[in-house]
Amino acid sequence: MLADDLDNLLHAVPGTVSVHVGRLDGPPTYTRLPDATHYAASTMKAAVLAALHRAADAGRLDLDDPVPVHNRFDSALTGAPRFGCAHDYDNDDAVWDRLGHTAPLRWLADRMIVRSSNLATNIVLGHVGLPAVAEVWSLVGARHSVTGRGIEDFAAREAGITNLVTAADLAALLGAIARGAATPGPLAAPAACTTMLDVLFAQEHREDLAAGLPDGAKIAHKNGWVRGVRHGAGVVFPDDAPPYTIVVCTTTDLADGGPSGEETEDDACRLIARISAAVWAARHALGR
């Protein structure tokens, strides 16, 4: 019934809509174009979070060390000038209020997820490095996702260096974090995965996947949006059924992205919420 419901919902939607749904401990229950690549938008921040906690778990970084809050970053394109983020394209004034001062890496990582701060993301990425993020994708078995540059690295973007995700790869990443909180896995020790999961639970942008769930339903998730793109990736923890991953990636005119990239409830948000609601209604049957 879930497959029929989602197929009927999605058959006339313009653009590319990818879906991956399934239990944490089994094959997917429903997929639609799970390996189609989409521009990552802010969903790549979940991989940066995992890279940071892996580094801390291995003793290479101390999450409570204060680091400079700055806005000059090395481009992923060799020889390109350094770049910075635009304040009016960010979602979190709290990070910008600390510009020129310091903040703990842990706090910056939290703001990177819960408010999707671009400035915090680039600072954290500068400390972990792009190869560490690539290692995260590899460890979870991602086949197509790439984090090639920081946020607003326009020189790299124009040179074709980009950030890509698939619904299947995001499900693998979020699933690995959730499973790793209960038992040792490829990413980090259970305590580190539990911390990552807690950050994802605290997500404040709740206008897509979370909007399709009943009040009080627990979801650890990260979303992302720019004009023409809206994604939601998460793990839902019902009280009356096993947890499940749900990822919806949309590259479609339904996603207007807002006038300057801020959160906005658009038709793509409402579509993702409808998919989330349909999966919630079928939660007891997932994996059968």
CSV table of C-alpha atoms in Angstrom, one decimal:
chain,number,residue,atom,x,y,z
A,1,MET,CA,0.0,0.0,0.0
A,2,LEU,CA,2.8,2.4,0.8
A,3,ALA,CA,4.4,1.9,-2.7
A,4,ASP,CA,1.0,2.5,-4.4
A,5,ASP,CA,0.3,5.6,-2.3
A,6,LEU,CA,3.8,7.1,-3.0
A,7,ASP,CA,3.8,6.2,-6.7
A,8,ASN,CA,0.3,7.8,-7.1
A,9,LEU,CA,1.5,10.9,-5.2
A,10,LEU,CA,4.7,11.3,-7.2
A,11,HIS,CA,3.9,10.2,-10.7
A,12,ALA,CA,3.0,13.7,-11.9
A,13,VAL,CA,5.5,15.7,-9.9
A,14,PRO,CA,7.9,17.7,-12.2
A,15,GLY,CA,11.6,17.4,-12.0
A,16,THR,CA,13.4,14.7,-10.1
A,17,VAL,CA,12.1,13.3,-6.8
A,18,SER,CA,14.2,10.6,-5.1
A,19,VAL,CA,12.9,8.6,-2.0
A,20,HIS,CA,14.5,6.0,0.2
A,21,VAL,CA,12.6,4.5,3.1
A,22,GLY,CA,13.4,1.5,5.3
A,23,ARG,CA,14.2,0.1,8.7
A,24,LEU,CA,17.6,0.6,10.2
A,25,ASP,CA,18.3,-3.2,10.1
A,26,GLY,CA,17.1,-4.3,6.7
A,27,PRO,CA,16.8,-3.5,3.0
A,28,PRO,CA,14.7,-0.5,1.9
A,29,THR,CA,11.0,-0.8,1.9
A,30,TYR,CA,10.4,1.8,-0.8
A,31,THR,CA,12.7,3.5,-3.2
A,32,ARG,CA,12.3,5.9,-6.1
A,33,LEU,CA,15.3,7.0,-8.1
A,34,PRO,CA,17.5,6.4,-4.9
A,35,ASP,CA,20.8,6.8,-6.8
A,36,ALA,CA,19.9,9.9,-8.8
A,37,THR,CA,22.4,12.7,-7.9
A,38,HIS,CA,21.1,16.0,-6.5
A,39,TYR,CA,22.9,19.2,-5.5
A,40,ALA,CA,23.5,18.6,-1.8
A,41,ALA,CA,22.5,22.0,-0.4
A,42,SER,CA,22.9,21.8,3.3
A,43,THR,CA,22.4,18.0,3.7
A,44,MET,CA,26.2,17.7,3.3
A,45,LYS,CA,26.5,19.3,6.7
A,46,ALA,CA,25.5,15.9,8.2
A,47,ALA,CA,28.7,14.4,6.7
A,48,VAL,CA,30.8,17.3,8.0
A,49,LEU,CA,29.3,16.6,11.5
A,50,ALA,CA,30.3,13.0,11.3
A,51,ALA,CA,33.8,13.9,10.2
A,52,LEU,CA,34.2,16.2,13.1
A,53,HIS,CA,33.0,13.6,15.7
A,54,ARG,CA,35.2,11.0,14.1
A,55,ALA,CA,38.2,13.3,14.5
A,56,ALA,CA,37.3,14.0,18.1
A,57,ASP,CA,36.7,10.3,18.8
A,58,ALA,CA,40.2,9.5,17.6
A,59,GLY,CA,41.7,12.3,19.7
A,60,ARG,CA,42.7,14.5,16.8
A,61,LEU,CA,40.4,17.4,17.8
A,62,ASP,CA,38.9,18.6,21.1
A,63,LEU,CA,35.3,19.7,20.6
A,64,ASP,CA,35.5,22.0,23.6
A,65,ASP,CA,38.6,23.9,22.4
A,66,PRO,CA,37.8,27.5,21.4
A,67,VAL,CA,38.6,28.3,17.8
A,68,PRO,CA,38.6,31.6,15.9
A,69,VAL,CA,35.3,32.6,14.3
A,70,HIS,CA,36.4,34.1,11.0
A,71,ASN,CA,35.0,34.5,7.5
A,72,ARG,CA,38.0,33.8,5.2
A,73,PHE,CA,38.4,30.3,3.7
A,74,ASP,CA,40.7,28.6,1.3
A,75,SER,CA,38.9,27.6,-2.0
A,76,ALA,CA,38.8,24.0,-3.1
A,77,LEU,CA,40.1,25.3,-6.4
A,78,THR,CA,43.9,25.4,-6.3
A,79,GLY,CA,45.1,29.0,-6.9
A,80,ALA,CA,41.7,30.6,-6.4
A,81,PRO,CA,41.5,33.5,-3.9
A,82,ARG,CA,40.1,33.0,-0.5
A,83,PHE,CA,36.4,33.4,-0.1
A,84,GLY,CA,33.8,34.3,2.5
A,85,CYS,CA,30.1,33.7,3.4
A,86,ALA,CA,27.4,36.3,2.9
A,87,HIS,CA,25.7,37.2,6.2
A,88,ASP,CA,22.3,37.7,4.6
A,89,TYR,CA,22.5,34.2,3.1
A,90,ASP,CA,23.0,32.6,6.4
A,91,ASN,CA,20.4,31.3,8.9
A,92,ASP,CA,22.1,32.0,12.2
A,93,ASP,CA,23.0,35.5,13.5
A,94,ALA,CA,24.4,33.8,16.7
A,95,VAL,CA,27.5,32.7,14.8
A,96,TRP,CA,28.0,36.0,13.1
A,97,ASP,CA,27.8,37.7,16.5
A,98,ARG,CA,31.0,35.9,17.4
A,99,LEU,CA,32.9,37.0,14.3
A,100,GLY,CA,36.4,38.1,15.4
A,101,HIS,CA,36.1,36.2,18.6
A,102,THR,CA,36.2,32.5,19.4
A,103,ALA,CA,33.7,29.6,19.9
A,104,PRO,CA,34.1,25.9,20.8
A,105,LEU,CA,34.0,23.5,17.8
A,106,ARG,CA,31.1,21.7,19.6
A,107,TRP,CA,29.0,24.8,19.6
A,108,LEU,CA,29.8,25.6,16.0
A,109,ALA,CA,28.9,22.1,14.9
A,110,ASP,CA,25.5,22.4,16.7
A,111,ARG,CA,24.8,25.7,14.9
A,112,MET,CA,25.8,24.1,11.6
A,113,ILE,CA,23.0,21.5,12.1
A,114,VAL,CA,20.2,23.1,14.2
A,115,ARG,CA,20.2,26.4,12.4
A,116,SER,CA,22.1,25.3,9.2
A,117,SER,CA,24.7,28.0,9.6
A,118,ASN,CA,26.9,28.3,6.5
A,119,LEU,CA,29.6,30.3,8.4
A,120,ALA,CA,29.8,27.6,11.1
A,121,THR,CA,30.0,24.9,8.5
A,122,ASN,CA,33.0,26.4,6.7
A,123,ILE,CA,34.8,26.9,10.0
A,124,VAL,CA,34.2,23.3,11.0
A,125,LEU,CA,35.1,22.1,7.6
A,126,GLY,CA,38.4,24.0,7.8
A,127,HIS,CA,39.3,22.0,10.9
A,128,VAL,CA,38.4,18.5,9.6
A,129,GLY,CA,39.3,18.9,5.9
A,130,LEU,CA,37.5,17.7,2.8
A,131,PRO,CA,39.4,14.3,2.8
A,132,ALA,CA,37.9,13.5,6.2
A,133,VAL,CA,34.4,14.1,4.8
A,134,ALA,CA,35.1,11.9,1.8
A,135,GLU,CA,36.2,9.2,4.2
A,136,VAL,CA,32.8,9.4,6.0
A,137,TRP,CA,30.9,8.9,2.7
A,138,SER,CA,33.2,5.9,1.9
A,139,LEU,CA,32.8,4.3,5.3
A,140,VAL,CA,29.0,4.3,5.1
A,141,GLY,CA,29.1,2.8,1.7
A,142,ALA,CA,27.9,5.8,-0.2
A,143,ARG,CA,28.3,5.3,-4.0
A,144,HIS,CA,27.7,8.7,-5.5
A,145,SER,CA,27.8,11.5,-2.9
A,146,VAL,CA,30.6,14.0,-3.0
A,147,THR,CA,31.6,16.9,-0.7
A,148,GLY,CA,34.0,18.8,-2.9
A,149,ARG,CA,33.9,22.3,-1.5
A,150,GLY,CA,32.7,24.5,1.2
A,151,ILE,CA,29.6,26.7,1.2
A,152,GLU,CA,29.7,29.7,-1.2
A,153,ASP,CA,33.0,28.7,-2.7
A,154,PHE,CA,32.0,30.2,-6.0
A,155,ALA,CA,35.3,29.9,-7.8
A,156,ALA,CA,35.3,26.1,-7.1
A,157,ARG,CA,31.6,25.9,-8.2
A,158,GLU,CA,32.4,27.6,-11.5
A,159,ALA,CA,35.2,25.1,-12.1
A,160,GLY,CA,32.8,22.2,-11.6
A,161,ILE,CA,33.7,21.3,-8.1
A,162,THR,CA,30.5,20.6,-6.3
A,163,ASN,CA,28.6,18.9,-3.5
A,164,LEU,CA,26.3,16.0,-4.5
A,165,VAL,CA,24.1,13.6,-2.6
A,166,THR,CA,21.7,10.7,-3.4
A,167,ALA,CA,18.7,9.6,-1.3
A,168,ALA,CA,20.4,6.1,-0.8
A,169,ASP,CA,23.6,7.6,0.3
A,170,LEU,CA,22.0,10.0,2.8
A,171,ALA,CA,20.0,7.1,4.2
A,172,ALA,CA,23.2,5.2,4.6
A,173,LEU,CA,24.8,8.1,6.5
A,174,LEU,CA,21.9,8.8,8.8
A,175,GLY,CA,21.3,5.1,9.4
A,176,ALA,CA,25.0,4.5,10.3
A,177,ILE,CA,24.8,7.3,12.9
A,178,ALA,CA,21.6,5.9,14.4
A,179,ARG,CA,22.9,2.3,14.5
A,180,GLY,CA,26.3,3.5,15.8
A,181,ALA,CA,24.6,5.0,18.8
A,182,ALA,CA,23.6,1.5,19.9
A,183,THR,CA,26.5,-0.7,18.8
A,184,PRO,CA,30.0,0.0,17.5
A,185,GLY,CA,30.0,0.8,13.8
A,186,PRO,CA,32.2,2.2,11.1
A,187,LEU,CA,31.9,5.9,12.0
A,188,ALA,CA,32.8,6.3,15.6
A,189,ALA,CA,32.2,4.9,19.1
A,190,PRO,CA,28.6,4.7,20.3
A,191,ALA,CA,29.0,7.8,22.6
A,192,ALA,CA,30.1,9.9,19.6
A,193,CYS,CA,27.2,8.6,17.5
A,194,THR,CA,24.8,9.3,20.3
A,195,THR,CA,26.1,12.9,20.5
A,196,MET,CA,25.6,13.3,16.7
A,197,LEU,CA,22.1,11.9,17.0
A,198,ASP,CA,21.3,14.3,19.8
A,199,VAL,CA,22.4,17.3,17.6
A,200,LEU,CA,20.2,16.0,14.7
A,201,PHE,CA,17.2,15.6,17.1
A,202,ALA,CA,17.6,19.3,18.0
A,203,GLN,CA,17.1,20.4,14.4
A,204,GLU,CA,15.1,23.7,14.4
A,205,HIS,CA,14.1,23.7,10.7
A,206,ARG,CA,11.1,21.4,10.8
A,207,GLU,CA,9.0,22.5,7.8
A,208,ASP,CA,9.4,19.4,5.6
A,209,LEU,CA,9.9,15.8,7.0
A,210,ALA,CA,9.0,16.8,10.6
A,211,ALA,CA,5.9,18.6,9.4
A,212,GLY,CA,4.5,15.3,8.2
A,213,LEU,CA,4.8,13.7,11.7
A,214,PRO,CA,2.5,13.9,14.7
A,215,ASP,CA,3.4,16.4,17.4
A,216,GLY,CA,6.0,14.8,19.7
A,217,ALA,CA,7.3,12.2,17.2
A,218,LYS,CA,11.1,11.9,17.4
A,219,ILE,CA,13.1,12.6,14.3
A,220,ALA,CA,16.8,13.1,13.9
A,221,HIS,CA,17.3,14.9,10.7
A,222,LYS,CA,19.0,17.4,8.4
A,223,ASN,CA,17.4,19.3,5.5
A,224,GLY,CA,18.7,21.5,2.8
A,225,TRP,CA,17.4,24.0,0.3
A,226,VAL,CA,18.4,26.4,-2.4
A,227,ARG,CA,16.2,27.6,-5.3
A,228,GLY,CA,15.1,24.5,-7.2
A,229,VAL,CA,16.3,22.1,-4.5
A,230,ARG,CA,14.7,20.9,-1.2
A,231,HIS,CA,15.8,17.8,0.6
A,232,GLY,CA,15.0,16.1,3.9
A,233,ALA,CA,17.0,13.2,5.4
A,234,GLY,CA,16.3,11.7,8.8
A,235,VAL,CA,15.7,8.8,11.1
A,236,VAL,CA,12.3,8.6,12.8
A,237,PHE,CA,11.9,6.9,16.2
A,238,PRO,CA,8.2,6.0,16.8
A,239,ASP,CA,7.2,4.9,20.3
A,240,ASP,CA,5.2,2.0,18.8
A,241,ALA,CA,7.4,0.7,16.0
A,242,PRO,CA,11.1,0.2,15.1
A,243,PRO,CA,13.0,3.3,13.9
A,244,TYR,CA,13.2,3.9,10.2
A,245,THR,CA,15.2,6.1,7.8
A,246,ILE,CA,13.4,8.4,5.4
A,247,VAL,CA,15.1,10.5,2.8
A,248,VAL,CA,13.4,12.7,0.1
A,249,CYS,CA,15.5,14.7,-2.4
A,250,THR,CA,13.8,17.0,-4.8
A,251,THR,CA,15.2,18.9,-7.7
A,252,THR,CA,12.1,20.6,-9.0
A,253,ASP,CA,10.4,23.9,-9.7
A,254,LEU,CA,8.3,23.2,-6.6
A,255,ALA,CA,11.2,24.4,-4.5
A,256,ASP,CA,11.5,28.1,-4.6
A,257,GLY,CA,14.3,28.3,-2.0
A,258,GLY,CA,13.1,31.7,-0.6
A,259,PRO,CA,14.3,35.1,-1.7
A,260,SER,CA,17.8,34.7,-0.2
A,261,GLY,CA,18.0,31.1,0.8
A,262,GLU,CA,16.3,31.4,4.1
A,263,GLU,CA,13.8,28.7,5.3
A,264,THR,CA,10.5,28.9,3.5
A,265,GLU,CA,7.5,26.6,3.3
A,266,ASP,CA,7.0,26.0,-0.4
A,267,ASP,CA,5.3,23.3,-2.5
A,268,ALA,CA,8.4,21.1,-2.2
A,269,CYS,CA,8.2,21.3,1.6
A,270,ARG,CA,4.5,20.3,1.5
A,271,LEU,CA,5.3,17.4,-0.8
A,272,ILE,CA,8.0,16.1,1.5
A,273,ALA,CA,5.7,16.4,4.5
A,274,ARG,CA,3.0,14.4,2.6
A,275,ILE,CA,5.6,11.6,1.9
A,276,SER,CA,6.6,11.7,5.5
A,277,ALA,CA,3.0,11.4,6.7
A,278,ALA,CA,2.4,8.5,4.4
A,279,VAL,CA,5.4,6.6,5.6
A,280,TRP,CA,4.5,7.3,9.2
A,281,ALA,CA,1.0,5.9,8.6
A,282,ALA,CA,2.7,2.7,7.3
A,283,ARG,CA,5.3,2.5,10.0
A,284,HIS,CA,4.1,-0.8,11.4
A,285,ALA,CA,4.4,-2.5,8.0
A,286,LEU,CA,7.9,-1.3,7.0
A,287,GLY,CA,10.2,-4.1,6.4
A,288,ARG,CA,7.6,-6.9,6.3
